[in-house]
């Protein structure tokens, strides 16, 4: 398999096992040349009671002008927590200027969970993200993000009718395949997928705890397998099992993230 150059576009949270500090090691370990475009530097992620935040928007044009001069190109993108709407325009510029033919764009919108927006986000950000995802080949929203993006009421009890209504509204926003995470049906949890007009489900056992950063781990493992040609369902299944193993490997006291390091070495 030839190696591909991937650009991970997300924040660098110094502490907290999320975004670049999980995506870079995971995708590299799966054999992809993983480059980074940090969107912001935070002392720690925003589920801690406080955090510092340095927006890197002003530096990104400088990075682009050097990349242009030295001829950098990418085969794939994984976008996660961007933080500011200004980053979305810059992301589009990156797709336009630094892509090899046949590039893959995966966007995990990362702005909400459990029915609520994360700290620092508002409905304008959601509107801009709904616009950005039209450029994606695959989107990976959780149920909350999918509801915000499509203007659907958020419910904790899901039915196929409710979930498929959301999937079809996502298809109105973007031609991308949609992989909606955190779908709960018949006591199981997993992903609902809409691709080429066809709906499928990848469901597994529910572990009754929730940890931060698991969406970023899902996205990194999913994208790693998808790039290797495993397809949407298989990639989603492998990514879900990986996340479940990470949760099992984590002590309850380790409240801010999961111990993915223990699981990564076993999966290679
Ligand atoms: O895991 C998503 C994420 C990434 N980066 C930052 C976050 C969050 C979720 O809250 O705060 C900074």
Coordinates of C-alpha atoms and ligand atoms in Angstrom, one line a residue:
X1 CA 0.0 0.0 0.0
X2 CA 1.5 3.4 -0.9
X3 CA 1.7 5.9 1.9
X4 CA -0.5 8.9 1.8
X5 CA 0.1 12.4 3.2
X6 CA -2.7 13.4 5.6
X7 CA -3.3 16.8 7.0
X8 CA -5.0 16.9 10.5
X9 CA -6.6 20.2 11.0
X10 CA -7.5 20.6 14.7
X11 CA -6.5 22.3 17.9
X12 CA -3.5 21.4 20.0
X13 CA -4.8 21.0 23.6
X14 CA -1.6 20.6 25.7
X15 CA -3.4 18.4 28.2
X16 CA -6.5 16.3 27.8
X17 CA -6.0 13.5 25.2
X18 CA -8.0 14.9 22.4
X19 CA -7.6 16.4 18.9
X20 CA -4.0 16.5 17.6
X21 CA -2.5 14.7 20.6
X22 CA -4.6 11.7 19.8
X23 CA -5.1 12.0 16.0
X24 CA -1.4 12.4 15.2
X25 CA -0.1 9.4 17.1
X26 CA -3.0 7.1 16.0
X27 CA -2.9 8.0 12.3
X28 CA 0.9 7.8 12.3
X29 CA 0.8 4.4 14.0
X30 CA -1.5 3.1 11.2
X31 CA 1.2 4.1 8.8
X32 CA 0.0 7.4 7.3
X33 CA 2.3 10.3 7.0
X34 CA 0.4 12.6 9.3
X35 CA 1.0 16.4 9.0
X36 CA -0.7 18.9 11.3
X37 CA -2.3 22.3 10.9
X38 CA -2.9 23.4 14.5
X39 CA -6.0 25.7 14.6
X40 CA -5.4 26.9 18.2
X41 CA -3.2 26.1 21.3
X42 CA -5.1 25.5 24.5
X43 CA -3.7 24.8 28.0
X44 CA -6.2 21.9 28.1
X45 CA -9.5 21.0 26.5
X46 CA -12.7 22.9 27.3
X47 CA -14.2 20.3 29.6
X48 CA -11.9 21.4 32.4
X49 CA -13.2 24.3 34.5
X50 CA -10.9 26.8 32.7
X51 CA -8.5 27.0 29.8
X52 CA -6.2 29.4 28.0
X53 CA -6.7 29.8 24.2
X54 CA -4.3 31.1 21.5
X55 CA -6.1 31.4 18.1
X56 CA -3.6 30.5 15.4
X57 CA -5.6 32.0 12.5
X58 CA -3.1 34.8 11.9
X59 CA -0.2 32.3 11.5
X60 CA -2.0 30.1 9.0
X61 CA -1.5 32.4 6.0
X62 CA 2.2 32.4 6.8
X63 CA 2.2 28.6 6.8
X64 CA 0.3 28.5 3.5
X65 CA 2.7 30.9 1.8
X66 CA 5.7 28.7 2.7
X67 CA 3.9 25.5 1.7
X68 CA 3.1 27.1 -1.7
X69 CA 6.8 28.0 -2.2
X70 CA 8.1 24.6 -1.3
X71 CA 5.3 22.7 -3.1
X72 CA 3.5 20.8 -0.3
X73 CA 0.4 18.7 -1.4
X74 CA -1.9 16.4 0.7
X75 CA -3.8 13.3 -0.2
X76 CA -6.4 13.6 2.6
X77 CA -7.7 15.9 5.3
X78 CA -9.1 15.1 8.7
X79 CA -10.8 18.2 10.2
X80 CA -11.8 18.3 13.8
X81 CA -12.1 21.1 16.4
X82 CA -11.5 24.3 14.4
X83 CA -12.6 26.7 17.2
X84 CA -13.2 29.8 15.1
X85 CA -15.3 30.4 11.9
X86 CA -12.3 32.1 10.3
X87 CA -10.6 28.7 10.2
X88 CA -13.3 27.4 7.9
X89 CA -12.5 29.8 5.1
X90 CA -8.8 28.9 5.5
X91 CA -9.7 25.2 5.4
X92 CA -11.4 25.7 2.0
X93 CA -8.3 27.6 0.8
X94 CA -6.2 24.6 1.9
X95 CA -8.4 22.1 -0.1
X96 CA -8.2 24.4 -3.1
X97 CA -4.5 25.0 -3.1
X98 CA -2.8 22.0 -1.5
X99 CA -4.6 18.9 -2.7
X100 CA -3.3 16.1 -4.8
X101 CA -5.8 14.6 -7.3
X102 CA -8.4 12.3 -5.8
X103 CA -8.0 13.9 -2.3
X104 CA -10.3 12.7 0.5
X105 CA -11.9 15.3 2.9
X106 CA -13.2 14.0 6.2
X107 CA -14.9 16.5 8.4
X108 CA -15.8 15.8 12.0
X109 CA -17.7 19.0 12.9
X110 CA -16.8 18.9 16.7
X111 CA -18.8 21.6 18.4
X112 CA -21.4 19.9 20.6
X113 CA -22.4 16.8 22.5
X114 CA -25.2 15.6 24.8
X115 CA -27.6 18.1 23.4
X116 CA -25.4 21.1 24.1
X117 CA -22.8 23.3 22.3
X118 CA -19.2 23.1 23.8
X119 CA -17.9 26.2 25.6
X120 CA -17.0 29.0 23.1
X121 CA -19.3 28.0 20.3
X122 CA -22.6 29.7 19.1
X123 CA -25.2 29.2 16.4
X124 CA -23.2 31.3 13.9
X125 CA -20.5 28.7 14.1
X126 CA -23.0 26.0 13.5
X127 CA -24.3 27.8 10.4
X128 CA -20.8 28.2 9.0
X129 CA -20.0 24.5 9.7
X130 CA -23.2 23.6 7.8
X131 CA -21.8 25.5 4.9
X132 CA -18.2 24.0 5.2
X133 CA -19.4 20.4 5.2
X134 CA -20.6 20.7 1.5
X135 CA -16.9 20.3 0.7
X136 CA -16.5 17.0 2.5
X137 CA -16.5 13.4 1.2
X138 CA -17.4 12.0 4.6
X139 CA -18.8 13.8 7.6
X140 CA -18.7 12.3 11.2
X141 CA -21.1 14.3 13.4
X142 CA -22.5 12.9 16.6
X143 CA -26.3 13.0 17.1
X144 CA -26.1 16.4 18.8
X145 CA -24.1 17.9 16.1
X146 CA -26.2 16.4 13.4
X147 CA -29.3 17.9 15.1
X148 CA -27.7 21.4 15.3
X149 CA -26.6 21.2 11.7
X150 CA -30.0 20.2 10.4
X151 CA -32.2 22.2 12.8
X152 CA -33.7 19.0 14.3
X153 CA -34.9 18.7 17.9
X154 CA -32.4 16.7 20.0
X155 CA -33.8 13.6 21.5
X156 CA -32.1 11.1 23.8
X157 CA -34.4 8.3 22.7
X158 CA -33.8 7.4 19.1
X159 CA -35.9 5.5 16.5
X160 CA -34.8 4.6 13.0
X161 CA -37.4 7.1 11.7
X162 CA -35.8 9.9 13.8
X163 CA -32.3 9.0 12.8
X164 CA -33.0 8.5 9.1
X165 CA -34.9 11.9 9.0
X166 CA -31.6 13.5 10.3
X167 CA -29.5 11.6 7.7
X168 CA -31.6 12.8 4.9
X169 CA -31.5 16.4 6.1
X170 CA -27.7 16.1 6.2
X171 CA -27.8 14.9 2.6
X172 CA -29.6 18.2 1.7
X173 CA -26.6 20.1 3.2
X174 CA -23.8 18.0 1.7
X175 CA -23.2 15.3 -0.9
X176 CA -20.8 13.7 1.6
X177 CA -21.4 10.2 3.0
X178 CA -22.8 10.8 6.6
X179 CA -21.6 8.7 9.5
X180 CA -23.6 9.8 12.5
X181 CA -22.1 8.5 15.8
X182 CA -23.7 7.9 19.2
X183 CA -27.0 6.5 17.7
X184 CA -28.8 4.3 20.3
X185 CA -31.3 1.6 19.1
X186 CA -32.6 -1.4 21.0
X187 CA -30.0 -1.1 23.8
X188 CA -27.1 -1.0 21.4
X189 CA -25.0 2.1 20.4
X190 CA -23.3 2.8 17.1
X191 CA -23.3 4.6 13.8
X192 CA -26.0 5.3 11.3
X193 CA -24.6 5.7 7.8
X194 CA -26.1 7.3 4.6
X195 CA -24.1 6.9 1.5
X196 CA -25.3 7.0 -2.1
X197 CA -28.9 7.0 -0.9
X198 CA -28.5 3.8 1.1
X199 CA -28.8 3.7 5.0
X200 CA -26.9 1.2 7.1
X201 CA -26.2 0.7 10.8
X202 CA -23.1 -0.5 12.6
X203 CA -24.2 -1.2 16.2
X204 CA -22.3 -2.5 19.2
X205 CA -22.5 -2.9 23.0
X206 CA -23.2 0.2 25.0
X207 CA -20.7 1.0 27.8
X208 CA -22.6 3.2 30.3
X209 CA -19.8 5.8 30.8
X210 CA -18.8 8.7 28.6
X211 CA -15.3 10.1 28.2
X212 CA -13.9 13.1 26.5
X213 CA -11.9 12.8 23.2
X214 CA -13.5 9.6 22.1
X215 CA -15.0 11.3 19.0
X216 CA -11.5 12.3 18.0
X217 CA -10.2 8.8 18.5
X218 CA -13.1 7.4 16.5
X219 CA -12.3 9.8 13.6
X220 CA -8.6 9.0 13.5
X221 CA -9.1 5.2 13.5
X222 CA -12.1 5.4 11.1
X223 CA -10.0 7.6 8.6
X224 CA -7.0 5.3 9.0
X225 CA -9.0 2.2 8.0
X226 CA -11.0 4.1 5.3
X227 CA -7.8 5.2 3.6
X228 CA -6.7 1.6 3.6
X229 CA -9.8 0.8 1.5
X230 CA -11.9 -0.9 4.2
X231 CA -15.2 1.0 3.3
X232 CA -17.5 3.0 5.5
X233 CA -19.2 0.2 7.6
X234 CA -16.0 -1.8 8.3
X235 CA -14.1 1.4 9.2
X236 CA -16.9 2.5 11.5
X237 CA -17.0 -0.9 13.1
X238 CA -13.3 -1.1 13.7
X239 CA -13.2 2.5 15.1
X240 CA -16.1 1.8 17.5
X241 CA -14.4 -1.3 18.8
X242 CA -11.2 0.6 19.3
X243 CA -13.0 3.3 21.3
X244 CA -14.8 0.7 23.4
X245 CA -11.4 -0.9 24.2
X246 CA -10.0 2.5 25.1
X247 CA -12.9 3.1 27.6
X248 CA -12.3 -0.3 29.1
X249 CA -8.6 0.4 29.5
X250 CA -9.3 3.7 31.4
X251 CA -9.8 4.1 35.2
X252 CA -12.8 6.1 36.3
X253 CA -10.4 8.6 38.1
X254 CA -8.8 9.4 34.7
X255 CA -11.7 11.8 34.1
X256 CA -10.4 14.0 31.2
X257 CA -9.8 11.4 28.4
X258 CA -9.2 7.8 27.6
X259 CA -6.0 5.8 27.8
X260 CA -5.8 5.1 24.0
X261 CA -2.1 4.5 24.2
X262 CA -2.6 1.0 25.8
X263 CA -5.0 0.0 23.0
X264 CA -3.0 1.4 20.1
X265 CA 0.0 -0.9 20.4
X266 CA -2.3 -3.9 20.6
X267 CA -4.1 -3.0 17.3
X268 CA -1.0 -2.7 15.1
Ligands
LIG1 O1 -12.7 16.2 21.7 C1 -13.3 17.4 21.1 C2 -12.5 18.6 21.6 C3 -11.4 19.0 20.9 N1 -10.7 20.1 21.3 C4 -11.1 20.8 22.3 C5 -12.2 20.5 23.0 C6 -13.0 19.4 22.6 C7 -14.2 19.1 23.3 O2 -14.7 19.8 24.2 O3 -12.6 21.3 24.1 C8 -10.3 22.0 22.7

